[in-house]
Coordinates of C-alpha atoms in Angstrom, one line a residue:
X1 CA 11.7 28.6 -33.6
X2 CA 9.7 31.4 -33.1
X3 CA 8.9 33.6 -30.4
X4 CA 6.4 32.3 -27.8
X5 CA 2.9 33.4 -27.5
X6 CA 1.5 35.1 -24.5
X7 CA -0.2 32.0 -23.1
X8 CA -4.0 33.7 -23.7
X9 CA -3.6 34.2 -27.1
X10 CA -2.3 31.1 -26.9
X11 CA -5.2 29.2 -25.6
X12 CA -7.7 31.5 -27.9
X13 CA -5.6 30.7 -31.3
X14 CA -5.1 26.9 -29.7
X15 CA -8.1 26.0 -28.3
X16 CA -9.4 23.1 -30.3
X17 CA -5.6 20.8 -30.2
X18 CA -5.9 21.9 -26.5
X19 CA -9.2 20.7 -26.1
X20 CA -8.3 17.7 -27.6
X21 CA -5.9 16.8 -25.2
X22 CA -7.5 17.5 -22.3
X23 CA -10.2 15.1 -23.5
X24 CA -8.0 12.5 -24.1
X25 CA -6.6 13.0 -20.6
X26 CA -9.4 13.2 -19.4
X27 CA -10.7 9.8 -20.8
X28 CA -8.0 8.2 -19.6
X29 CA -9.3 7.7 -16.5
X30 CA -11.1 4.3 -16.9
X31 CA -7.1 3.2 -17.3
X32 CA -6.0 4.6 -14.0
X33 CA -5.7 3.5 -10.3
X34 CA -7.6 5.9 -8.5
X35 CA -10.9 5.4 -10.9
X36 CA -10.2 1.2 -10.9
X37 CA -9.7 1.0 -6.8
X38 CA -12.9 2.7 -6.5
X39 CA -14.4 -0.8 -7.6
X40 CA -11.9 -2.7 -5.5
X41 CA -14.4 -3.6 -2.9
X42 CA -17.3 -4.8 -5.1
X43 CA -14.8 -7.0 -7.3
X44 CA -13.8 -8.6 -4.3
X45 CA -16.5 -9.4 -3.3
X46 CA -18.3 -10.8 -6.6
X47 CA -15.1 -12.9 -7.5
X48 CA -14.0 -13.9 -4.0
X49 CA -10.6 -12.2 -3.7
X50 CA -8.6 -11.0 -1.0
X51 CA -6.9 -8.1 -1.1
X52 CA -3.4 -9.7 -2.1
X53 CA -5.0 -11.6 -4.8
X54 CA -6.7 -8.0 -6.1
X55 CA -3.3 -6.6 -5.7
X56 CA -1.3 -9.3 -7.7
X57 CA -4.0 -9.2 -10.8
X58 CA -3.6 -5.4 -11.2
X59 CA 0.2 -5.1 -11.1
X60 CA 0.2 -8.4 -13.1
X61 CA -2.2 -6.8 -15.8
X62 CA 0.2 -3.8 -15.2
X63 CA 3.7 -5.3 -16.1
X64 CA 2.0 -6.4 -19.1
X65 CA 0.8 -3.6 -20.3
X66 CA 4.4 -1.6 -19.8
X67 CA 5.9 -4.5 -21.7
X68 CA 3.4 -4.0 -24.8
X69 CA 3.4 -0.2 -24.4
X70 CA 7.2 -0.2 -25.8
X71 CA 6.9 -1.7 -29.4
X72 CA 3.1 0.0 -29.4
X73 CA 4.6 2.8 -28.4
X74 CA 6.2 4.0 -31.6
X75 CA 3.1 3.9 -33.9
X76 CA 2.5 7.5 -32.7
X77 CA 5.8 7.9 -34.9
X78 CA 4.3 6.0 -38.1
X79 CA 0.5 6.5 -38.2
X80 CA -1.8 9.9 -39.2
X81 CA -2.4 11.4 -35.9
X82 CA -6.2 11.4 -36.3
X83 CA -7.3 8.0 -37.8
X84 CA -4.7 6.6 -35.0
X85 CA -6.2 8.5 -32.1
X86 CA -9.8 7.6 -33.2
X87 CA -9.4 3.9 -33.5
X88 CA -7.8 4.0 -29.6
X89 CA -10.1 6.1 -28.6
X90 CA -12.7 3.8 -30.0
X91 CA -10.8 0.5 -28.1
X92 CA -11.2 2.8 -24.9
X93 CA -14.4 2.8 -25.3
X94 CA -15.4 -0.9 -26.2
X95 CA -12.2 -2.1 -23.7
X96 CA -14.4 -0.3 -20.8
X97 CA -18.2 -1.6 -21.9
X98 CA -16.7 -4.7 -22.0
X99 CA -14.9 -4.6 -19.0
X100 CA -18.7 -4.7 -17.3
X101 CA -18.9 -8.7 -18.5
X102 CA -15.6 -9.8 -16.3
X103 CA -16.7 -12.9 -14.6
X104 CA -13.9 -14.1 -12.8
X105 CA -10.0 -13.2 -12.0
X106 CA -9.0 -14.9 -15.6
X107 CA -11.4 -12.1 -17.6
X108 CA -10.7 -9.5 -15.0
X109 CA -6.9 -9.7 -15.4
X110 CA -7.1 -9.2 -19.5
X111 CA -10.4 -6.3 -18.8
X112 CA -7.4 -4.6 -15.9
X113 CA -5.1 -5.5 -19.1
X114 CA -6.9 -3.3 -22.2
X115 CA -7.8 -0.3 -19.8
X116 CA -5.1 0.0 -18.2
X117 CA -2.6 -0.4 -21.8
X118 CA -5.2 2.3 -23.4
X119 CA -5.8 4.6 -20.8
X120 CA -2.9 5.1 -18.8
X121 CA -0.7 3.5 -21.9
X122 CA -1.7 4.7 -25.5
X123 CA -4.2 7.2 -25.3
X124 CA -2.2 9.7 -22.7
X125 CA 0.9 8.8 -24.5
X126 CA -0.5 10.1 -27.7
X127 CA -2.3 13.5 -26.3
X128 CA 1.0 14.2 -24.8
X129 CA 3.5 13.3 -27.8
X130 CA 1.0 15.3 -29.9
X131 CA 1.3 18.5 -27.9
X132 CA 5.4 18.2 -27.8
X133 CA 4.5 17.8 -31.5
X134 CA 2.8 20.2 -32.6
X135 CA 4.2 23.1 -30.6
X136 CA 8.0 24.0 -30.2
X137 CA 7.7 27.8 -28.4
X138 CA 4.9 26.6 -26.3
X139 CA 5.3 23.0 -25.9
X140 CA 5.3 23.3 -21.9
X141 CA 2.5 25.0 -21.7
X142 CA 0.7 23.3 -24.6
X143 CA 1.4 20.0 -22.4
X144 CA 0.4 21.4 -19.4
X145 CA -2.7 22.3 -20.6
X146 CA -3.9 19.3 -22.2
X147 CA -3.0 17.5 -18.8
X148 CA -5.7 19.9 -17.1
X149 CA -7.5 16.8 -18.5
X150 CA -7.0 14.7 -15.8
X151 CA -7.5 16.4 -12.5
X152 CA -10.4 17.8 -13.8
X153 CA -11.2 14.1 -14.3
X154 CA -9.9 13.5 -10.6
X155 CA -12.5 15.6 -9.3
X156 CA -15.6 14.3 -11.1
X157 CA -15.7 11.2 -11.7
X158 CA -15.2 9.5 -8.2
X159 CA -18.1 11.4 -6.6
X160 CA -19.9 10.6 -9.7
X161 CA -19.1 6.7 -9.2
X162 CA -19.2 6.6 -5.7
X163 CA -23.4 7.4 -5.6
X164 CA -23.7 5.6 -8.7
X165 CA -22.3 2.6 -6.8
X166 CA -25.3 3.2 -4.5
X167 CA -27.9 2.9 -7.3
X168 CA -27.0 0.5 -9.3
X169 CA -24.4 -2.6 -9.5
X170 CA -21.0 -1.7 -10.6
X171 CA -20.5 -4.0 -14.0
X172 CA -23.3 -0.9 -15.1
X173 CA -21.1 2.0 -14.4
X174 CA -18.6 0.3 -16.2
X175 CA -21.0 0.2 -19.6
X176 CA -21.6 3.6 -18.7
X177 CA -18.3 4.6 -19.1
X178 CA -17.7 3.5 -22.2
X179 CA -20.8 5.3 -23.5
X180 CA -19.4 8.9 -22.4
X181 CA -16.2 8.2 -24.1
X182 CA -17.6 7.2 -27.1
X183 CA -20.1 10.3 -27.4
X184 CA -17.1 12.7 -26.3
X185 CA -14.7 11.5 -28.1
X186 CA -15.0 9.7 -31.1
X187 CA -17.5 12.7 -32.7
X188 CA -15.0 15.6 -31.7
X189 CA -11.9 14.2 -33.1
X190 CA -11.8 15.4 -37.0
X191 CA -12.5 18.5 -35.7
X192 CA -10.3 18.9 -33.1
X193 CA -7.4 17.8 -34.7
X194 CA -7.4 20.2 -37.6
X195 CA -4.0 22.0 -37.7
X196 CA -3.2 25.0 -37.8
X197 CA -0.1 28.6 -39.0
X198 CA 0.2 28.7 -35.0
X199 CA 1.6 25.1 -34.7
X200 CA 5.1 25.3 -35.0
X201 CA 6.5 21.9 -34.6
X202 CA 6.6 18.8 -36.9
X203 CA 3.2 17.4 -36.3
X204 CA 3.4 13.2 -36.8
X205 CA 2.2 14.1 -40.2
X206 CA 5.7 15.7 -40.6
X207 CA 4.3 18.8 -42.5
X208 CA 7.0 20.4 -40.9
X209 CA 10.2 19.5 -41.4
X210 CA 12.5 18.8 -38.0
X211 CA 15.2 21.2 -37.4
X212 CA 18.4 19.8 -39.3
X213 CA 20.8 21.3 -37.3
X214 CA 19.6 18.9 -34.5
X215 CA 20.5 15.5 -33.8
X216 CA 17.3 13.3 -34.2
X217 CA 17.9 10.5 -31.9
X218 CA 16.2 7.0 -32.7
X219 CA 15.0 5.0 -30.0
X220 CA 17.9 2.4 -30.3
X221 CA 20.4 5.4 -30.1
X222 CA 18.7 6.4 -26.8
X223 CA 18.9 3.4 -24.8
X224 CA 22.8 3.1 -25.5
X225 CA 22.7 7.0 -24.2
X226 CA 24.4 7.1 -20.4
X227 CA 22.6 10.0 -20.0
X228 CA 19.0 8.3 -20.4
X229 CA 19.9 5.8 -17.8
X230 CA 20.5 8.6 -15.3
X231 CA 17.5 10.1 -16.2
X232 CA 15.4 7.5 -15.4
X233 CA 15.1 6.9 -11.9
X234 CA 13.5 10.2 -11.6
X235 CA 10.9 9.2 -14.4
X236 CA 10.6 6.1 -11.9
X237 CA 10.9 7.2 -8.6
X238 CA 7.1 9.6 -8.3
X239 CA 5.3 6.7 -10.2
X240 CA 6.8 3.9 -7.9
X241 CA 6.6 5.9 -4.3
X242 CA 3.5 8.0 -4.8
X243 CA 1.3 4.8 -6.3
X244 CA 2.8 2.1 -3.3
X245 CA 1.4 4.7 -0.9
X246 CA -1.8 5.7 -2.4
X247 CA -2.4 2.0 -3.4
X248 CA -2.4 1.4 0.7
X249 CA -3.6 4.9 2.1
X250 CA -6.2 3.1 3.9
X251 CA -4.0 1.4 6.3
X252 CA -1.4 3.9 6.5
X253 CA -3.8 6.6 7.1
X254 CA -6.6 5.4 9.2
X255 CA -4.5 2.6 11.0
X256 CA -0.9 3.3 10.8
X257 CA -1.2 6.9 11.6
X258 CA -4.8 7.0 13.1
X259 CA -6.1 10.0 11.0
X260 CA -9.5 10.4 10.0
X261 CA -9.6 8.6 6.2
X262 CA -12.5 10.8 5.4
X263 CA -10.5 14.2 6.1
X264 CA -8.0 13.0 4.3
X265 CA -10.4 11.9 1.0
X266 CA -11.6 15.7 1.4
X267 CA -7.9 17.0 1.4
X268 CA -7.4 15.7 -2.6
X269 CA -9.0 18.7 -2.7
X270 CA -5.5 20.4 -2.8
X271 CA -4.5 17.6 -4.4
X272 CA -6.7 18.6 -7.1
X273 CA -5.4 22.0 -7.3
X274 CA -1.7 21.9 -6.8
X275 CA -1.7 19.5 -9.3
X276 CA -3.2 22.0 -12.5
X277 CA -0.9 25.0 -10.6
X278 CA 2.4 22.9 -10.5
X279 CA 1.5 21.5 -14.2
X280 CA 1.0 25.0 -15.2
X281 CA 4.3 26.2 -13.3
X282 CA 6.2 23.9 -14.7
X283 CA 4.9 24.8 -18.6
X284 CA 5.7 28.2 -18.2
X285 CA 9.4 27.4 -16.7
X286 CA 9.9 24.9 -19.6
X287 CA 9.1 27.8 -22.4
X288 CA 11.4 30.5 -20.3
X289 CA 14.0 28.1 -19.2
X290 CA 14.0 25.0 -20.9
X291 CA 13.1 21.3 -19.2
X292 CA 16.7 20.8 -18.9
X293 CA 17.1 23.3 -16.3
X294 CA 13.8 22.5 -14.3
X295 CA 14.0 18.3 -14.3
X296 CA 16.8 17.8 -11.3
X297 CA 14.0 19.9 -9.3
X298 CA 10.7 18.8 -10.0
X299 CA 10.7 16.4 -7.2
X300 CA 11.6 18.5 -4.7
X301 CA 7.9 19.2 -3.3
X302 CA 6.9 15.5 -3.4
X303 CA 10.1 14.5 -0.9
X304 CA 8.9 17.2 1.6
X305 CA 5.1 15.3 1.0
X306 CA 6.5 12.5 1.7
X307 CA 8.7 13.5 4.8
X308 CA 5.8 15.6 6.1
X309 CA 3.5 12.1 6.1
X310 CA 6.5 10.5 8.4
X311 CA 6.7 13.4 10.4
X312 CA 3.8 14.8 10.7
X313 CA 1.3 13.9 14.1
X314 CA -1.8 16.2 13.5
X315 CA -4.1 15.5 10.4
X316 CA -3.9 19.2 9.9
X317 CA -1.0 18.5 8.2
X318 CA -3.1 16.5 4.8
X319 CA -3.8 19.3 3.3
X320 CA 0.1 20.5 2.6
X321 CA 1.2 16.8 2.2
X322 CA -1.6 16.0 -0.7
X323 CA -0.9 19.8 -2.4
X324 CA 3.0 19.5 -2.5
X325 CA 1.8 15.8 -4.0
X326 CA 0.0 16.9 -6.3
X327 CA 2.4 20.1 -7.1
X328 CA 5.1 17.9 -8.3
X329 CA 2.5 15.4 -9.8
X330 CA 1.5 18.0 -12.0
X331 CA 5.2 19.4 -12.9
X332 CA 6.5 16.1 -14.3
X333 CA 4.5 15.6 -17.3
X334 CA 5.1 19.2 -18.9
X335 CA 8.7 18.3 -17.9
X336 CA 9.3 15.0 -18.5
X337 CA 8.1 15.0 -21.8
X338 CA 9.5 18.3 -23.1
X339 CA 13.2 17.2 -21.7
X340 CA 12.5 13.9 -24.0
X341 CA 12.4 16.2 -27.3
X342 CA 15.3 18.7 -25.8
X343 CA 18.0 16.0 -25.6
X344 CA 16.5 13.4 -28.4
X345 CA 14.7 15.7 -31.0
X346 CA 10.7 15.1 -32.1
X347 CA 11.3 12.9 -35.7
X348 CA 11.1 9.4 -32.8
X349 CA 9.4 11.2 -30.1
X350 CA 6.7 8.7 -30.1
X351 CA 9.1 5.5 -29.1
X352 CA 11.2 8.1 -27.0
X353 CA 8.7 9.1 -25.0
X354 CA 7.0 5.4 -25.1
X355 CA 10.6 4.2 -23.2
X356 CA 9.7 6.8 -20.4
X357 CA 6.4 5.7 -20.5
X358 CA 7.0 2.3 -19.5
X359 CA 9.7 3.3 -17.2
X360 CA 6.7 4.9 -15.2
X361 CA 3.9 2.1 -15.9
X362 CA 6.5 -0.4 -14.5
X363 CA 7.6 1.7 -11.8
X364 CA 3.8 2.3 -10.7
X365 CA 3.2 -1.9 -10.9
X366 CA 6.2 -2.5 -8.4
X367 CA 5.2 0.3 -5.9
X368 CA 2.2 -1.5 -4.5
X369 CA 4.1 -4.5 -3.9
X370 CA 7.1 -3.2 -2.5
X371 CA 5.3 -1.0 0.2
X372 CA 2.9 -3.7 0.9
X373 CA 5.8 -6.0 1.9
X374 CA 7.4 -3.6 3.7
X375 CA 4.5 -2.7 6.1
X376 CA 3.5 -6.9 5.8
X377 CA 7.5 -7.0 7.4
X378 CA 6.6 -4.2 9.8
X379 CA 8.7 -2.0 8.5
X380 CA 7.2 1.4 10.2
X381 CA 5.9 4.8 8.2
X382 CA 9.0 7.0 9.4
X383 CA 11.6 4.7 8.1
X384 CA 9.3 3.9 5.0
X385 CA 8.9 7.3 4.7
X386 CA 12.6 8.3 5.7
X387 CA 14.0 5.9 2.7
X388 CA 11.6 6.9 -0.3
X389 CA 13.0 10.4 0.5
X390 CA 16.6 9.3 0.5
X391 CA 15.4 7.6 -2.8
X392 CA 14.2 10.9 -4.0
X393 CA 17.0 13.1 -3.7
X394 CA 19.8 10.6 -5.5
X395 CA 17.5 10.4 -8.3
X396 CA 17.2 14.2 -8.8
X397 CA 20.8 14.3 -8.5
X398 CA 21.6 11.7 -10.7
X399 CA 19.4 13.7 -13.3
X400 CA 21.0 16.3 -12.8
X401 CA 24.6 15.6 -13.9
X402 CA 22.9 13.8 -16.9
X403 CA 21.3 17.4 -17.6
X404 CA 24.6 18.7 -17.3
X405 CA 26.1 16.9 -19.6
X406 CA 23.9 17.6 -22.3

């Protein structure tokens, strides 16, 4: 491996893989909870559904997605990066226009179904295998960079769809959707892809041969590793938590804790930016001192979040619980997926990193319905609150012995 880049050189000699990524993470938004609950309301309301009805579609749609996401998950290991990547992007695109003719919960289960698999399934699974690809010196910032994609996302699109909303019947923004990511994506792709000296890693194409000093682990070799069962429940634990309480901010917000929902909406503002600066953080530790050493702590900002919301009385205190959220929301992709190739090798990154991917999909499918029971039992926010820390910290601990042992 050679030596890292200074990471403006890096981005000037990079720009166009970079770009790609961040487009692709970007677009994967039509696949995500925070752009699909922005329709919540208005699907209701056409189809007649309550909110538990809503609730069990989506993590139904979502269980069945992680489930297909694991054999699909290992074409990133078998196909040319480009002609793969263009032909998901393409379903992206096509899966969200049609998503605008759902008639009822049947066709609004299977639209929930392809958006969710491509966006949050395929297409960020592939812009993220691709940067721990393609770069070995640089792969956390390389990650990190390409995952600017999808705050940047965050922060224009649901302004964007909440007037649209009040001009025009949902179904259309839906069509509209799948316009942009056609037109952005589909065009840019040959170009974008085109390697380069710079890209030191093994590429899908393998132009590069892997390192054969190294163990390359296949998939079936990982799942009989101890160490990738202790690793999981912190892969688990941000997606579960941080999705069951987003899923029901309303009530635990406005009613639960009586703060003002739209202060809070305005805090994602922090959100927003903690979320690029703990991505970015957490790239530059992985390329100084490996994901290994970082993984056991990544965790640590979203537990005080998440103790803060128990604790805290004034809504002052949003804007520190939504930016340490969003701090350790953007630390665990650049970490997650580098530790993947540190302790399993790149040649099988693609189902690797696909079993960690469902880990999370699954995990965020459960969390709404778990905290929705809980507060349908009465269970109150402090000792909601008070176990998913508890939670928190024996994961990172577990994870780290299984780093140790490595």
């Amino acid at each position: 491996m050679r030596d890292a880049t200074p990471t403006l050189a890096f981005v000037f000699r990079e720009w166009r893989f970079l770009l790609f990524g961040a487009l692709v993470m970007f677009w994967t938004s039509p696949g995500q909870t925070y752009l699909i609950s922005l329709f919540a309301d208005e699907i209701r309301s056409d189809f007649g559904l309550g909110h538990g009805d809503l609730g069990s579609i989506y993590t139904g749609a979502t269980l069945v997605s992680a489930a297909i996401l694991w054999p699909a998950g290992r074409l990133v290991d078998k196909l040319p990066l480009t002609n793969f990547v263009w032909w998901v992007c393409a379903a992206m695109a096509l899966g969200a226009t049609a998503f605008s003719l759902v008639s009822g919960p049947l066709s609004l289960f299977f639209g929930i179904l392809v958006v969710r698999f491509l966006g949050q399934g395929m297409m960020s699974h592939i812009a993220i295998t691709a940067m721990a690809r393609r770069y070995v010196a640089e792969r956390g910032r390389a990650i990190a960079i390409a995952g600017f994609g999808f705050p940047i996302a965050e922060g224009m699109l649901p302004p964007l769809i909440t007037i649209g909303l009040t001009l025009t019947h949902w179904q259309n923004i839906w069509i509209a959707l799948g316009i942009a990511v056609a037109a952005t994506l589909l065009p840019s792709i040959p170009f974008l892809l085109k390697r380069t000296a710079g890209q030191d890693g093994q590429g899908a194409e393998g132009l590069v041969r892997p390192d054969p000093n190294r163990r390359q682990w296949t998939r079936s070799e990982m799942v009989r590793d101890k160490r990738f069962f202790m690793i999981a429940p912190l892969v688990m634990t941000m997606s579960a938590i941080f999705t069951g309480l987003i899923f029901h901010q309303k009530f635990i917000i406005g009613t639960a804790k009586g703060w003002d929902f739209l202060w809070w909406s305005i805090c994602f503002v922090s959100f927003a930016a903690c979320q690029v600066a703990g991505s970015f953080i957490a790239g530059w530790l992985v390329d100084r001192v490996s994901a290994r050493r970082i993984a056991p702590y990544v965790l640590m900002p979203f537990a005080v979040s998440v103790a803060l919301l128990g604790l805290g009385e004034n809504q002052s205190w949003a804007v520190i619980i939504l930016g340490a959220m969003g701090m350790s929301a953007g630390a665990t992709n650049p970490t997650y997926s580098s530790l993947w190739a540190e302790l399993y090798g790149t040649e099988h990154l693609g189902a690797i990193r696909a079993a960690g991917a469902v880990l999370g999909v699954f995990a965020s499918a459960l969390g709404p319905v778990v905290v929705g029971g809980a507060l349908d039992e009465g269970v109150s926010i402090i000792t909601l609150t008070s176990i998913s820390v508890l939670i928190i910290f024996a994961a990172s601990a577990l994870a780290a012995v299984a780093v140790r042992k490595a």
